Short mmCIF file of C-alpha atoms in Angstrom, two decimals:
data_model
loop_
_atom_site.label_atom_id
_atom_site.label_comp_id
_atom_site.label_asym_id
_atom_site.label_seq_id
_atom_site.Cartn_x
_atom_site.Cartn_y
_atom_site.Cartn_z
CA MET A 1 7.60 -4.63 33.00
CA THR A 2 4.66 -3.54 30.79
CA THR A 3 3.28 -1.53 33.69
CA ALA A 4 6.62 0.11 34.27
CA LEU A 5 6.86 0.98 30.55
CA PHE A 6 3.42 2.44 30.70
CA TYR A 7 4.29 4.80 33.53
CA ILE A 8 7.62 5.72 31.87
CA LEU A 9 5.76 6.60 28.68
CA GLY A 10 3.26 8.55 30.64
CA ILE A 11 6.06 10.61 32.25
CA ILE A 12 7.66 11.30 28.84
CA LEU A 13 4.27 12.33 27.40
CA LEU A 14 3.58 14.71 30.30
CA ALA A 15 7.11 16.21 30.20
CA ALA A 16 6.91 16.65 26.35
CA THR A 17 3.48 18.34 26.59
CA LEU A 18 4.66 20.54 29.50
CA MET A 19 7.72 21.60 27.44
CA CYS A 20 5.45 22.29 24.50
CA ILE A 21 3.10 24.72 26.32
CA THR A 22 6.01 26.54 27.99
CA ARG A 23 8.08 27.23 24.90
CA ARG A 24 8.24 30.81 23.55
CA ASN A 25 9.27 29.76 20.04
CA PRO A 26 6.33 28.00 18.32
CA VAL A 27 8.57 25.79 16.18
CA HIS A 28 10.21 24.45 19.32
CA ALA A 29 6.72 23.81 20.80
CA VAL A 30 5.66 21.88 17.73
CA ILE A 31 8.76 19.69 17.86
CA TYR A 32 8.09 18.90 21.58
CA LEU A 33 4.48 18.04 20.74
CA VAL A 34 5.64 15.67 18.08
CA ALA A 35 7.78 13.86 20.69
CA GLY A 36 4.67 13.68 22.79
CA PHE A 37 2.69 12.12 19.99
CA PHE A 38 5.35 9.43 19.56
CA ALA A 39 5.04 8.58 23.23
CA LEU A 40 1.32 8.31 22.75
CA ALA A 41 1.73 6.02 19.77
CA LEU A 42 4.01 3.79 21.81
CA MET A 43 1.43 3.75 24.52
CA PHE A 44 -1.32 2.64 22.12
CA TYR A 45 1.05 -0.10 20.89
CA LEU A 46 1.63 -1.20 24.44
CA LEU A 47 -2.10 -1.39 24.98
CA GLY A 48 -2.43 -3.88 22.07
CA ALA A 49 -3.57 -1.57 19.26
CA PRO A 50 -0.82 -1.25 16.65
CA LEU A 51 -3.28 0.12 14.17
CA VAL A 52 -4.24 3.06 16.38
CA ALA A 53 -0.53 3.62 17.02
CA ALA A 54 0.09 3.77 13.24
CA TRP A 55 -2.84 6.27 12.88
CA GLU A 56 -1.50 8.41 15.67
CA VAL A 57 1.79 8.77 13.75
CA ILE A 58 0.25 9.19 10.34
CA VAL A 59 -2.50 11.63 11.25
CA TYR A 60 -1.06 13.60 14.21
CA ALA A 61 2.66 13.43 13.84
CA GLY A 62 2.75 13.17 10.02
CA ALA A 63 -0.02 15.51 8.93
CA ILE A 64 -1.49 17.78 11.56
CA MET A 65 1.78 18.88 13.07
CA VAL A 66 3.28 19.54 9.62
CA LEU A 67 0.23 21.75 8.94
CA PHE A 68 1.01 23.56 12.17
CA LEU A 69 4.61 24.04 11.07
CA PHE A 70 3.36 25.25 7.70
CA ILE A 71 1.10 27.84 9.31
CA ILE A 72 3.83 28.98 11.72
CA MET A 73 6.26 29.43 8.85
CA MET A 74 3.87 31.04 6.48
CA LEU A 75 2.68 33.64 8.94
CA GLY A 76 6.19 34.24 10.07
CA LEU A 77 5.32 33.52 13.74
CA ALA A 78 8.70 31.97 14.48
CA PRO A 79 11.08 34.61 15.87
CA GLN A 80 14.42 34.50 14.09
CA GLU A 81 16.64 33.34 16.87
CA VAL A 82 20.26 34.37 17.12
CA PRO A 83 22.15 31.32 18.41
CA GLU A 84 24.12 31.88 21.56
CA GLY A 85 27.02 29.51 22.27
CA PRO A 86 26.96 26.01 21.10
CA GLY A 87 23.19 25.79 21.35
CA TRP A 88 23.09 22.21 22.53
CA GLN A 89 21.88 23.08 26.01
CA ARG A 90 18.57 24.43 24.75
CA TRP A 91 17.94 21.11 22.97
CA LEU A 92 18.92 18.98 25.90
CA PRO A 93 15.39 18.28 27.13
CA LEU A 94 14.37 17.17 23.68
CA ALA A 95 17.40 14.93 23.30
CA LEU A 96 16.67 13.32 26.70
CA LEU A 97 13.00 12.74 25.74
CA SER A 98 13.91 11.26 22.42
CA ALA A 99 16.59 9.04 23.99
CA SER A 100 14.15 7.71 26.53
CA LEU A 101 11.54 7.12 23.86
CA MET A 102 14.04 5.18 21.88
CA ALA A 103 14.94 3.11 24.96
CA CYS A 104 11.22 2.45 25.52
CA THR A 105 10.86 1.25 21.94
CA LEU A 106 13.75 -1.15 22.35
CA LEU A 107 12.31 -2.51 25.65
CA LEU A 108 8.98 -2.94 23.94
CA ILE A 109 10.56 -5.07 21.24
CA LEU A 110 12.45 -7.16 23.77
CA GLU A 111 9.36 -7.49 26.02
CA ASP A 112 7.29 -8.80 23.12
CA PRO A 113 9.12 -11.22 20.82
CA ALA A 114 6.04 -11.68 18.70
CA ALA A 115 5.80 -7.95 17.85
CA GLY A 116 6.65 -8.65 14.22
CA GLN A 117 4.47 -11.68 13.83
CA LYS A 118 0.70 -11.74 13.65
CA VAL A 119 -0.54 -13.08 16.89
CA GLY A 120 -4.24 -13.03 17.67
CA GLY A 121 -5.76 -12.46 21.01
CA PHE A 122 -3.89 -9.59 22.67
CA TYR A 123 -3.13 -7.62 19.49
CA LEU A 124 -6.15 -6.03 17.89
CA ALA A 125 -6.32 -7.06 14.18
CA PRO A 126 -7.14 -4.30 11.71
CA GLN A 127 -10.19 -6.33 10.51
CA ALA A 128 -11.62 -6.52 14.09
CA LEU A 129 -11.21 -2.74 14.53
CA GLY A 130 -12.85 -2.00 11.22
CA GLU A 131 -15.73 -4.24 12.00
CA ALA A 132 -16.24 -2.61 15.36
CA LEU A 133 -16.05 0.89 13.94
CA PHE A 134 -18.42 0.37 11.00
CA GLY A 135 -20.65 -2.17 12.70
CA ARG A 136 -21.25 -1.59 16.34
CA TYR A 137 -20.18 2.03 16.50
CA ALA A 138 -21.29 2.96 12.91
CA MET A 139 -23.72 5.59 14.29
CA ALA A 140 -20.97 7.40 16.15
CA VAL A 141 -18.61 7.32 13.17
CA GLU A 142 -21.35 8.69 10.94
CA MET A 143 -22.12 11.50 13.44
CA VAL A 144 -18.51 12.45 13.68
CA SER A 145 -18.09 12.48 9.96
CA PHE A 146 -21.18 14.71 9.57
CA GLN A 147 -19.72 17.12 12.09
CA LEU A 148 -16.50 17.15 10.02
CA LEU A 149 -18.54 17.84 6.85
CA PHE A 150 -20.34 20.75 8.59
CA ALA A 151 -16.96 22.15 9.60
CA THR A 152 -15.66 21.85 6.05
CA ILE A 153 -18.69 23.65 4.61
CA GLY A 154 -18.36 26.32 7.30
CA ALA A 155 -14.71 26.88 6.49
CA TYR A 156 -15.61 27.12 2.81
CA LEU A 157 -18.37 29.60 3.55
CA LEU A 158 -16.02 31.85 5.56
CA GLY A 159 -13.14 31.54 3.04
CA ARG A 160 -15.12 31.79 -0.24
CA PRO A 161 -14.17 34.53 -2.73
CA LEU A 162 -16.64 37.45 -2.32
CA PRO A 163 -18.70 38.33 -5.39
CA LYS A 164 -17.49 41.44 -7.23
CA GLY A 165 -18.57 44.74 -5.82
CA GLU A 166 -19.33 43.37 -2.40
CA ASP A 167 -17.36 44.80 0.46
CA GLN A 168 -16.10 43.06 3.54
CA MET B 1 7.30 -32.30 10.06
CA THR B 2 5.96 -29.12 8.60
CA PRO B 3 8.58 -26.39 9.00
CA GLU B 4 7.51 -23.60 11.33
CA MET B 5 8.13 -19.89 10.98
CA LEU B 6 11.44 -18.87 12.46
CA SER B 7 10.89 -16.50 15.36
CA LEU B 8 12.66 -15.21 18.47
CA SER B 9 10.93 -17.77 20.65
CA ASN B 10 11.83 -21.01 18.80
CA SER B 11 15.42 -20.30 17.89
CA PRO B 12 16.77 -17.01 19.20
CA GLY B 13 20.34 -17.30 17.99
CA LEU B 14 19.45 -18.20 14.45
CA PHE B 15 16.69 -15.58 14.38
CA VAL B 16 18.98 -12.72 15.41
CA GLY B 17 21.74 -13.91 13.07
CA ILE B 18 19.45 -14.12 10.09
CA MET B 19 17.78 -10.87 10.90
CA LEU B 20 21.18 -9.09 11.04
CA LEU B 21 22.11 -10.69 7.77
CA LYS B 22 18.88 -9.60 6.09
CA LEU B 23 19.31 -6.03 7.42
CA LEU B 24 22.85 -5.86 6.11
CA VAL B 25 21.99 -7.21 2.71
CA VAL B 26 18.89 -5.00 2.23
CA PHE B 27 20.71 -1.93 3.45
CA SER B 28 23.75 -2.45 1.25
CA VAL B 29 21.72 -3.27 -1.83
CA THR B 30 19.69 -0.11 -1.27
CA MET B 31 22.73 2.09 -0.79
CA LEU B 32 24.34 0.50 -3.83
CA ILE B 33 21.26 1.29 -5.94
CA VAL B 34 21.28 4.88 -4.50
CA ALA B 35 24.91 5.34 -5.61
CA TYR B 36 24.35 3.99 -9.13
CA ALA B 37 20.93 5.67 -9.59
CA THR B 38 22.76 8.99 -9.65
CA TRP B 39 25.02 7.65 -12.44
CA CYS B 40 22.05 6.08 -14.20
CA GLU B 41 20.08 9.29 -14.03
CA ARG B 42 22.82 11.35 -15.52
CA LYS B 43 23.33 8.80 -18.33
CA VAL B 44 19.57 8.43 -19.08
CA ILE B 45 18.97 12.16 -19.18
CA GLY B 46 22.14 12.69 -21.14
CA HIS B 47 21.18 10.22 -23.84
CA MET B 48 17.65 11.63 -23.96
CA GLN B 49 19.12 15.03 -24.59
CA THR B 50 21.58 13.59 -27.19
CA ARG B 51 24.52 14.08 -24.89
CA LEU B 52 26.73 11.26 -23.54
CA GLY B 53 26.56 11.99 -19.82
CA PRO B 54 29.62 11.19 -17.67
CA MET B 55 32.33 9.42 -19.73
CA ARG B 56 35.70 10.18 -18.13
CA THR B 57 35.84 8.37 -14.76
CA GLY B 58 36.01 4.69 -15.53
CA TRP B 59 34.33 2.89 -18.43
CA HIS B 60 31.41 5.06 -19.54
CA GLY B 61 31.74 7.02 -16.28
CA LEU B 62 30.97 3.97 -14.08
CA LEU B 63 33.19 5.27 -11.31
CA GLN B 64 31.51 8.68 -11.26
CA PRO B 65 29.39 8.05 -8.04
CA ILE B 66 32.51 7.14 -6.13
CA ALA B 67 34.35 10.30 -7.47
CA ASP B 68 31.29 12.41 -6.52
CA GLY B 69 31.23 10.89 -3.07
CA LEU B 70 34.91 11.53 -2.49
CA LYS B 71 34.64 15.06 -3.75
CA LEU B 72 31.70 15.88 -1.47
CA PHE B 73 33.41 14.19 1.44
CA PHE B 74 36.46 16.50 1.19
CA LYS B 75 34.47 19.64 0.75
CA GLU B 76 34.37 22.22 3.58
CA ASP B 77 31.37 21.65 5.84
CA ILE B 78 29.84 25.09 6.35
CA ILE B 79 27.24 25.88 8.98
CA PRO B 80 25.85 29.38 8.61
CA THR B 81 26.35 31.56 11.73
CA GLU B 82 22.73 32.55 11.82
CA ALA B 83 21.52 28.94 11.52
CA THR B 84 19.77 27.09 14.42
CA ARG B 85 22.52 24.53 14.85
CA VAL B 86 20.91 21.40 16.25
CA PRO B 87 18.00 21.10 13.77
CA PHE B 88 20.33 22.19 11.02
CA LEU B 89 22.70 19.24 11.74
CA LEU B 90 19.95 16.73 12.27
CA ALA B 91 17.64 17.61 9.28
CA PRO B 92 19.56 15.63 6.64
CA MET B 93 19.41 12.49 8.74
CA MET B 94 15.77 12.99 9.51
CA ILE B 95 15.08 12.76 5.71
CA LEU B 96 17.29 9.80 5.01
CA VAL B 97 16.30 7.57 8.01
CA PRO B 98 12.57 7.33 7.34
CA ALA B 99 13.29 6.47 3.67
CA LEU B 100 15.61 3.60 4.63
CA ILE B 101 13.34 2.39 7.43
CA THR B 102 10.45 1.95 5.07
CA VAL B 103 12.34 -0.73 3.06
CA ALA B 104 11.95 -3.06 6.09
CA VAL B 105 8.42 -4.17 5.17
CA ILE B 106 9.00 -4.79 1.50
CA PRO B 107 8.89 -8.59 0.74
CA PHE B 108 11.49 -9.77 -1.76
CA GLY B 109 10.72 -13.43 -2.17
CA PRO B 110 8.91 -16.54 -1.04
CA ASP B 111 9.66 -18.20 2.29
CA LEU B 112 12.98 -20.11 2.42
CA LYS B 113 13.24 -23.54 4.01
CA LEU B 114 16.44 -23.75 6.23
CA GLY B 115 17.13 -26.26 8.95
CA GLY B 116 13.46 -27.06 9.56
CA PHE B 117 12.41 -23.45 9.78
CA LEU B 118 10.60 -21.22 7.29
CA ILE B 119 12.46 -17.94 6.77
CA PRO B 120 10.49 -15.07 5.29
CA GLN B 121 12.41 -13.10 2.63
CA GLN B 122 11.33 -9.79 4.23
CA ILE B 123 12.85 -8.03 7.23
CA THR B 124 9.59 -7.92 9.05
CA ASP B 125 5.94 -8.60 8.24
CA LEU B 126 3.69 -6.17 10.06
CA ASN B 127 -0.05 -6.64 10.03
CA VAL B 128 -0.31 -2.89 9.54
CA GLY B 129 2.50 -2.90 6.92
CA VAL B 130 0.99 -0.36 4.50
CA LEU B 131 0.08 2.03 7.36
CA TYR B 132 3.75 1.76 8.56
CA ILE B 133 4.89 2.89 5.17
CA LEU B 134 2.44 5.80 5.13
CA ALA B 135 3.53 6.75 8.67
CA PHE B 136 7.19 6.95 7.84
CA ALA B 137 6.61 8.57 4.49
CA GLY B 138 4.84 11.33 6.41
CA LEU B 139 7.75 11.79 8.82
CA GLY B 140 10.22 12.42 6.04
CA ILE B 141 8.72 15.92 5.69
CA TYR B 142 10.10 17.08 9.01
CA GLY B 143 13.62 16.79 7.71
CA ILE B 144 12.84 19.11 4.77
CA VAL B 145 10.76 21.58 6.74
CA LEU B 146 13.32 21.85 9.61
CA ALA B 147 16.20 22.10 7.13
CA GLY B 148 14.36 25.00 5.53
CA TRP B 149 13.54 26.68 8.83
CA SER B 150 16.87 26.21 10.61
CA SER B 151 18.96 27.49 7.69
CA ASN B 152 17.62 30.90 8.48
CA SER B 153 17.56 31.94 4.88
CA LYS B 154 14.66 33.14 2.81
CA TYR B 155 15.06 30.69 -0.04
CA SER B 156 15.41 27.73 2.34
CA LEU B 157 12.33 28.80 4.32
CA LEU B 158 10.27 29.12 1.17
CA GLY B 159 11.44 25.74 0.08
CA GLY B 160 10.37 24.28 3.41
CA VAL B 161 6.98 25.95 3.36
CA ARG B 162 6.33 24.70 -0.13
CA ALA B 163 7.41 21.19 0.84
CA SER B 164 5.09 21.06 3.76
CA ALA B 165 2.03 22.19 1.83
CA GLN B 166 2.78 20.02 -1.16
CA MET B 167 3.36 16.87 0.84
CA ILE B 168 0.22 17.20 2.97
CA SER B 169 -1.85 17.72 -0.12
CA TYR B 170 -0.49 14.75 -2.02
CA GLU B 171 -0.23 12.39 1.02
CA LEU B 172 -4.04 12.58 1.29
CA SER B 173 -4.54 11.33 -2.33
CA ALA B 174 -1.83 8.71 -1.97
CA GLY B 175 -3.53 7.31 1.10
CA LEU B 176 -6.94 7.27 -0.61
CA THR B 177 -5.57 5.39 -3.63
CA ILE B 178 -4.02 2.77 -1.39
CA ILE B 179 -7.49 2.28 0.37
CA ALA B 180 -8.88 1.05 -2.97
CA VAL B 181 -6.19 -1.67 -2.94
CA PHE B 182 -7.08 -2.67 0.63
CA MET B 183 -10.74 -3.01 -0.35
CA LEU B 184 -9.68 -5.72 -2.81
CA SER B 185 -7.00 -7.46 -0.73
CA GLU B 186 -8.83 -7.15 2.64
CA THR B 187 -5.44 -7.18 4.41
CA LEU B 188 -2.79 -4.56 5.33
CA SER B 189 0.20 -7.02 5.28
CA LEU B 190 2.35 -6.54 2.24
CA ARG B 191 3.30 -10.15 2.28
CA GLU B 192 -0.34 -11.22 1.88
CA ILE B 193 -1.01 -8.53 -0.71
CA VAL B 194 1.79 -10.06 -2.92
CA ALA B 195 0.48 -13.62 -2.29
CA LEU B 196 -3.06 -12.46 -3.45
CA GLN B 197 -1.58 -11.02 -6.61
CA GLN B 198 -0.17 -14.40 -7.64
CA GLN B 199 -3.64 -15.88 -8.08
CA ASP B 200 -5.21 -16.06 -11.52
CA LEU B 201 -6.45 -12.85 -13.06
CA TRP B 202 -10.07 -12.33 -11.93
CA GLY B 203 -10.21 -16.03 -11.10
CA VAL B 204 -10.41 -17.03 -14.78
CA CYS B 205 -7.25 -16.34 -16.80
CA SER B 206 -4.66 -18.68 -15.38
CA PHE B 207 -1.84 -17.33 -17.55
CA VAL B 208 -1.76 -13.74 -16.34
CA PRO B 209 -1.49 -13.14 -12.50
CA ASN B 210 -3.94 -11.08 -10.66
CA TRP B 211 -1.91 -7.89 -10.33
CA TYR B 212 -3.77 -4.96 -8.91
CA VAL B 213 -2.68 -2.74 -11.85
CA PHE B 214 -5.26 -4.69 -13.95
CA THR B 215 -8.13 -4.22 -11.47
CA GLN B 216 -7.06 -0.77 -10.26
CA PRO B 217 -5.56 1.04 -13.20
CA LEU B 218 -6.71 4.47 -12.01
CA ALA B 219 -5.34 3.86 -8.53
CA PHE B 220 -2.03 2.81 -10.05
CA GLY B 221 -1.77 6.00 -12.15
CA LEU B 222 -2.78 8.22 -9.22
CA PHE B 223 -0.37 6.47 -6.90
CA VAL B 224 2.57 7.04 -9.25
CA ILE B 225 1.73 10.75 -9.66
CA THR B 226 1.20 11.37 -5.94
CA GLY B 227 4.28 9.30 -5.14
CA LEU B 228 6.41 11.52 -7.40
CA ALA B 229 4.93 14.62 -5.77
CA GLU B 230 5.64 13.28 -2.35
CA ILE B 231 9.31 12.57 -2.99
CA ASN B 232 9.65 15.97 -4.73
CA ARG B 233 10.77 14.58 -8.10
CA THR B 234 10.46 16.59 -11.30
CA PRO B 235 7.84 17.67 -12.43
CA PHE B 236 6.91 18.35 -8.82
CA ASP B 237 10.26 19.46 -7.44
CA MET B 238 8.83 22.71 -6.18
CA PRO B 239 10.68 22.70 -2.83
CA GLU B 240 14.04 22.94 -4.55
CA ALA B 241 13.12 24.57 -7.83
CA GLU B 242 16.60 25.70 -8.94
CA SER B 243 15.32 28.41 -11.28
CA GLU B 244 13.45 30.32 -8.57
CA LEU B 245 14.69 29.24 -5.11
CA VAL B 246 18.41 28.70 -5.81
CA SER B 247 18.21 25.18 -4.36
CA GLY B 248 15.25 25.45 -1.93
CA PHE B 249 15.60 23.83 1.45
CA CYS B 250 19.18 22.62 0.81
CA THR B 251 20.52 26.00 -0.25
CA GLU B 252 22.74 26.51 2.83
CA TYR B 253 23.99 22.99 3.00
CA SER B 254 27.41 21.79 1.80
CA SER B 255 29.68 18.71 1.89
CA MET B 256 28.31 15.44 3.26
CA LYS B 257 25.14 17.02 4.56
CA TYR B 258 24.25 18.06 1.06
CA ALA B 259 25.12 14.58 -0.12
CA LEU B 260 22.80 13.15 2.45
CA PHE B 261 19.91 15.12 0.90
CA PHE B 262 20.70 13.66 -2.42
CA MET B 263 20.98 10.10 -1.07
CA ALA B 264 17.62 10.61 0.58
CA GLU B 265 16.11 11.73 -2.64
CA TYR B 266 17.23 8.57 -4.42
CA ALA B 267 16.41 6.34 -1.49
CA ASN B 268 12.90 7.81 -1.54
CA MET B 269 12.73 7.11 -5.21
CA ILE B 270 13.62 3.45 -4.63
CA VAL B 271 11.12 3.23 -1.82
CA ILE B 272 8.25 4.66 -3.93
CA ALA B 273 9.19 2.31 -6.80
CA ALA B 274 9.28 -0.67 -4.48
CA ILE B 275 5.93 0.18 -2.87
CA THR B 276 4.36 0.65 -6.30
CA ALA B 277 5.76 -2.63 -7.45
CA THR B 278 4.52 -4.41 -4.32
CA LEU B 279 1.05 -2.95 -4.25
CA PHE B 280 0.25 -2.94 -7.96
CA LEU B 281 2.73 -4.96 -9.95
CA GLY B 282 2.78 -8.26 -8.01
CA GLY B 283 5.95 -7.54 -5.87
CA TRP B 284 8.43 -10.34 -6.31
CA SER B 285 6.14 -12.59 -8.41
CA ALA B 286 6.84 -13.36 -12.06
CA PRO B 287 4.83 -11.55 -14.76
CA PHE B 288 3.43 -14.82 -16.30
CA ASN B 289 2.70 -18.04 -14.72
CA ILE B 290 5.24 -20.01 -16.82
CA ALA B 291 7.67 -22.45 -15.18
CA ILE B 292 10.75 -20.79 -16.72
CA LEU B 293 9.80 -17.39 -15.40
CA THR B 294 8.67 -18.48 -12.00
CA MET B 295 11.98 -20.33 -11.45
CA ILE B 296 13.90 -16.99 -11.46
CA PRO B 297 14.27 -15.96 -7.83
CA GLY B 298 11.83 -13.32 -6.53
CA PHE B 299 14.30 -10.60 -5.75
CA VAL B 300 15.35 -10.50 -9.39
CA TRP B 301 11.77 -9.68 -10.43
CA LEU B 302 11.32 -7.10 -7.69
CA LEU B 303 14.59 -5.38 -8.67
CA LEU B 304 13.55 -5.39 -12.32
CA LYS B 305 10.26 -3.85 -11.50
CA ILE B 306 11.96 -1.23 -9.29
CA PHE B 307 14.49 -0.36 -12.08
CA ALA B 308 11.71 -0.13 -14.67
CA LEU B 309 9.81 2.39 -12.52
CA MET B 310 12.91 4.36 -11.68
CA PHE B 311 13.72 4.53 -15.42
CA PHE B 312 10.21 5.90 -15.83
CA PHE B 313 10.74 8.56 -13.25
CA MET B 314 14.01 9.57 -14.89
CA TRP B 315 12.30 9.69 -18.24
CA LEU B 316 9.68 12.04 -16.78
CA ARG B 317 12.42 14.24 -15.47
CA ALA B 318 13.92 14.53 -18.93
CA THR B 319 10.54 15.18 -20.58
CA PHE B 320 8.37 17.39 -18.37
CA PRO B 321 8.99 20.99 -17.29
CA ARG B 322 8.27 21.85 -13.60
CA VAL B 323 4.64 22.66 -12.89
CA ARG B 324 3.84 26.04 -11.46
CA TYR B 325 3.03 26.13 -7.72
CA ASP B 326 -0.63 27.11 -8.03
CA GLN B 327 -1.11 24.43 -10.74
CA LEU B 328 0.38 21.93 -8.41
CA MET B 329 -1.94 22.78 -5.58
CA ARG B 330 -4.98 22.96 -7.93
CA MET B 331 -4.15 19.58 -9.41
CA GLY B 332 -3.70 17.99 -5.97
CA TRP B 333 -6.93 19.21 -4.40
CA LYS B 334 -9.24 19.58 -7.40
CA VAL B 335 -8.21 16.72 -9.68
CA LEU B 336 -6.30 13.95 -7.86
CA LEU B 337 -8.28 13.97 -4.57
CA PRO B 338 -11.77 13.81 -6.20
CA LEU B 339 -10.46 11.07 -8.61
CA ALA B 340 -9.06 9.06 -5.67
CA LEU B 341 -12.35 9.44 -3.73
CA ALA B 342 -14.45 8.39 -6.80
CA ASN B 343 -12.13 5.39 -7.19
CA VAL B 344 -12.82 4.36 -3.58
CA VAL B 345 -16.62 4.71 -4.10
CA ILE B 346 -16.62 2.75 -7.34
CA THR B 347 -14.37 0.01 -5.97
CA GLY B 348 -16.71 -0.29 -3.01
CA LEU B 349 -19.76 -0.59 -5.23
CA VAL B 350 -18.15 -3.21 -7.46
CA VAL B 351 -16.91 -5.23 -4.46
CA VAL B 352 -20.43 -5.23 -2.94
CA ILE B 353 -22.11 -6.18 -6.25
CA LEU B 354 -19.71 -9.03 -6.97
CA GLN B 355 -20.10 -10.57 -3.47
#
């Protein structure tokens, strides 16, 4: 059952990503990618890491993709589409993907009656993950955060206001 | 025999029945508060501006929400020809659903004993409860952004763009302020956070409970401000800003779809008030450890705290003008974010020193 769910989620994820990279309209692409992230979050949950699943939704689906949408809208990259006919056909793949994701979620709940309760062992507790990240893998975390800091400083350097009189 | 926690494995029938009952009660109470919050808001703002507010429908306008609902229900439902239909139809639901889903992890009382089982007064207790709230709060943005984009109108699009930028900026600070609370509670489960807040204040004063508002006053203030910004309430209602964007992302909406946006706004207000009450104001626990007060059931205290915070939000709406967009962004990134970060660092230092 769990194995079957894993493969179904994998297929959904691949299909959503494929739809994402083949769309002409960037807004549609972003929506497919969000569906893909949900499949990924469910997969993490299936693997016993609810915390990573929650992060997946918060960081990728909740923040980064909204940022993408913001940029797309601000730069006016989305072509103004004139709807033809009822318009449902074009959204059929997304509806199918979402429906199968929903079904997977329900199966996941049925498969695992203790989903709501705190059970040790299989499910990784937030504390255990925190200890591993900041104890055993502290070096890696620090290195990654330094890289992000460099990136931030670089972005600031590129985007800083030029002093007066200096030309581009 | 010590009663064990009711779960799907030890008594499936009872578990499903009680779960459905809890869902029904929580959902209806939330929707009832949503309906009467509109009436309350008009009354409160009316009285603050020395007006009476709605007076004609029922006693002091008490039937006004029903009249409004009926009116909106019978209005013509217009879909602009140039709109992208599917997202346009789905967007109002995409705002309302995350708001209602979030209520599932709010605890509203101590465990009940029934037939040898302990029944938690909470729909579900997740060990990543607070992250669950953050995740769904983040997803509410899609409804607004897609509503703005799919309407195919300049005002709506501007509202959507503003909403996305504003919510990302403020979500960051909101998340950071909650981190300071975790550092003290060392758990992400809302149930345990409430239990910890019932202990004595700083382990010494047995009269006052250990609410996190006393240990984290800065985080409390920041969370209320960022929460207001995240649900687009005045003074941060830039995405709909009536004076400049007509009505922002919901300009093209009419009838029940428009009503859904409003229900979502008030549902979000309830959610933010409930989360603030749970994280900082002791959730369902009584304000003082006196027998008379602790005898009152937990949901009464939780509702009182929610109403007090909602009254505060309405008061703000009657008092403050809307902030300008650049001021809003500057405040989010240059004031609230550094303050939230500083709060995390200071909390960390104090926790390490006190250990």
